[in-house]
Amino acid sequence: MAFLYEKIDALREYGSSAILPSYIPENLNPTFELRPYQKQAFENFITHFESSNRPKPTQVLFHMATGSGKTLIMAGLMLYLYKQGYRNFLFFVNLSNIVEKTKENFLNAISSKYLFADEIVLDGERIRINQVDNFQYSDQDAINICFTTTQGLHMDMWMAKENGMSFDDFDEQKVVLISDEAHHLNVDTKKKMSADEESSYHSWEQTVKNIFSRNSDNILLEFTATCDLANPAIRTAYENKIIFDYPLAKFYGDRYSKDIITLRSDLTVMERALQALVLSQYRLKVFQDHRLGIKPVVLFKAAKIADSKDFMAEFIETMRKLTGGQLQRLSTAVNNEVMHKAFAYFANNGISFDTLAAELRDDFSEEHCVSVNDDKDATQKQILLNSLEDADNPYRAIFEVKKLDEGWDVLNLFDIVRLYETRQSSGKKIAPATIAEAQLIGRGARYCPFQLNDEQPKFQRKYDEDVTSEMRVCETLYYHCQNDHRYVTELRNALREIGLDTDKIIQREYVLKDEFKATDLYQQGLIFLNDREVKDRKDVRGLTPTVRDNIYRFQAETGASGIDAVMEENAQSVDPAINLKTVHLTIKEIAAINYAVVNKALMKYPIFKFNTLRSYFPNISSTRQFITDNEYLGAVRIDIQSKDEHPTMETLHAAIFYVLGKIADSISGIEETYRGTKTFRAKNIRDVFRNKTVNYTDPHDGGIGISQNDPSVKSDWKIDLSTEDWFVYTDNYGTSEEKAFVAYFRGYVAQLRKMYNRIYLIRNEREFHIYSFEDGERFEPDYVLFLQRDKTDGFEQLQIFIEPKGTQLLEKDAWKEKFLLQLRTEAVPATIFVDDNDYKIWGLHFFNQDNRMKEFDSEFAALIGK
């Protein structure tokens, strides 16, 4: 049986899922820009909620990685459900200290983690967030939230008290129940109980179920990162309830987390702690060098509260007396690359051991240390722990045992120091303590957002393709532990169990050949690249190519049904086959069939009202032009699947409405429009290309991350590039399509030598980018080919950008090919100094074995003079 989210994903593929309403992002805190997966989570819920097949009352589970923004999803769903008539929201969680920080996120408008916009406006009305103890006197014009713990809710329900919750609160009105860390609710699901036990057992889970089932319009929203789907009872219970699945592996793969490194050492526990402090201070300096006010935090994890208390006292005393001599001895004791890099940084920047010791004494003094082991303290300090990133937050060091394993939101934690050296596991089973450590690492792996320029993604890792960069330390979490291979193996297994399989990450080195580095091309040669400039709105004459050239898919409702024999064991489900037809139509073609269908769908989106549209596209003269002109909607293609040979008007309207929603979102996100300059400025090749270390996840079968000389590579493409003087790196780890191109190119080298003195093919591992002339879209061509031939004075240089492209991306990336083909006539190379060399900038058709070889062959024939 398919999970609920898988069924919705199938609808999405053909445009039958809901579109995120604009009022949700408009009323959330703009500093938390919605990520693609978060938008998808909203769309999944809305699709389900608005389905006529939705079970009532409605229970769904968002199975999402720690740090993926579950509370932001909660806030957005409150806005959506308010619009659907819901006013009462019951938020409950397992731990009382999590309740405090959650209140801060939902109620305190001046908190850096406040979830809503400064003003919540729905349908022109300002909406208030109202904290309540019960729903008897809730405000019908506000979002009323009652915060409680699971245990507190349970006690209130069964032991009535003044102003407390009671079952009466839920009899007359519909309520949205929000359960954070919802895996704690499954305590009963795992048990087998008799009918008598079931009826008398007032468990937490049963209390929630009792409230939930009191009104058919009630909704239960569950959120967890750790639903135990390996348990058959839980899998059965949640198969048709998991509305969205975004595991830690996907979160890590999409680069929304830090990288994770275990730093094993034979140091004493205190030396291990000092190592973490030095690394933390190095990271602080690197942030400061780039004008980033980010304060890294260190967490010290003990096995027992008494041990944590003792170590904290010892740590404070050590810090008080810390000398440069101790740090100098540490620098000779450590034997790992990142610490060598840190100590080299201090030396190169004139920071002596004594100066460094003085800094650490101050930054990690007693007033900058906090213990969270006591229940009372943890609750009081939860607000401060939830705002460690704030500039006025004093803490750099945190001491704990297990108070922070759940519900802790911290972004600037970069070092975790394990203060004990025991291993709990025996046999094959991973110890619960090690699983808890892995979960803490997963929590600390939340990415600390920063960007060095406006083109970098702020909330994602930026240096996977350059892991030797100085900035890599600013997006890496280090786990400092004992040098015990068996423990580290156990920890890796625990990380794998929670979805972080770091063993699949392989590092590859792109090494420039010494022979190439000795050439004139490397030493004095130039590569020409263009810039991006803001385009005046009056110069905008169409949709961006990424929007206009996208292929949109829509599947009409099929009336699909099935028959299931529920009373027979092992009975087969019967789903009659539906023969769907696919029609490819542009919006202009649909308008020619029935203009009113397109116009009617267009008018449902406020952004397409003519005056608003003109503010984005000043050159349109009418709505009709916007619909029919190929530069705007006219050429937008929709693949429509339906039962009919010719789609009905209803189907056409639904398809247009769906696609226009996607386009409206893209247009509303426009802040400034750009274009690429036609002047290409010269840069030194030696400043652009260098040795690089790149991370690849799970490379296999001759694809990306696999050597061109690997046995898994197709024999026709297998090459030892270290012996080929025309390829500047010692190897190629590109996609299979790239490897096919490199092999193709090798077949032309002998003929090219008859025309050119110098031939160099260089893979672009995110070393350079160019910008499309039309809208300034950033493009990183996979290869640049330099061909030079001598002339009487100087030489002629051809700089040719080449992009191997998989068949599945040909249409989506058509704008890139169009741009490449414009270069030959429109790109103008400009050098700072006048020289006698003749520079030309070209681009070729995509290299694609299935659909572009005729064009590519003819272009290559021209290069060899045929």
Short mmCIF file of C-alpha atoms in Angstrom, two decimals, residues 22 32 55 107 213 302 424 441 454 471 484 514 535 581 606 649 738 850:
data_model
loop_
_atom_site.label_atom_id
_atom_site.label_comp_id
_atom_site.label_asym_id
_atom_site.label_seq_id
_atom_site.Cartn_x
_atom_site.Cartn_y
_atom_site.Cartn_z
CA SER A 22 0.04 33.63 -1.50
CA PHE A 32 12.41 32.60 7.03
CA PRO A 55 -11.42 11.07 6.39
CA LEU A 107 3.75 34.88 20.61
CA SER A 213 -12.79 12.06 18.03
CA ALA A 302 28.42 14.37 29.80
CA GLN A 424 27.36 1.13 25.79
CA ILE A 441 24.41 15.57 16.29
CA ASP A 454 23.75 37.89 -3.03
CA MET A 471 34.82 28.93 4.65
CA ASP A 484 38.14 4.46 19.55
CA ASP A 514 51.98 20.30 -13.53
CA LYS A 535 17.60 45.79 -16.08
CA LYS A 581 -4.29 10.37 -23.73
CA PRO A 606 -4.90 39.31 -8.76
CA MET A 649 -13.33 22.87 -21.83
CA GLU A 738 29.98 14.41 -19.78
CA ASP A 850 20.11 11.14 -28.56
#
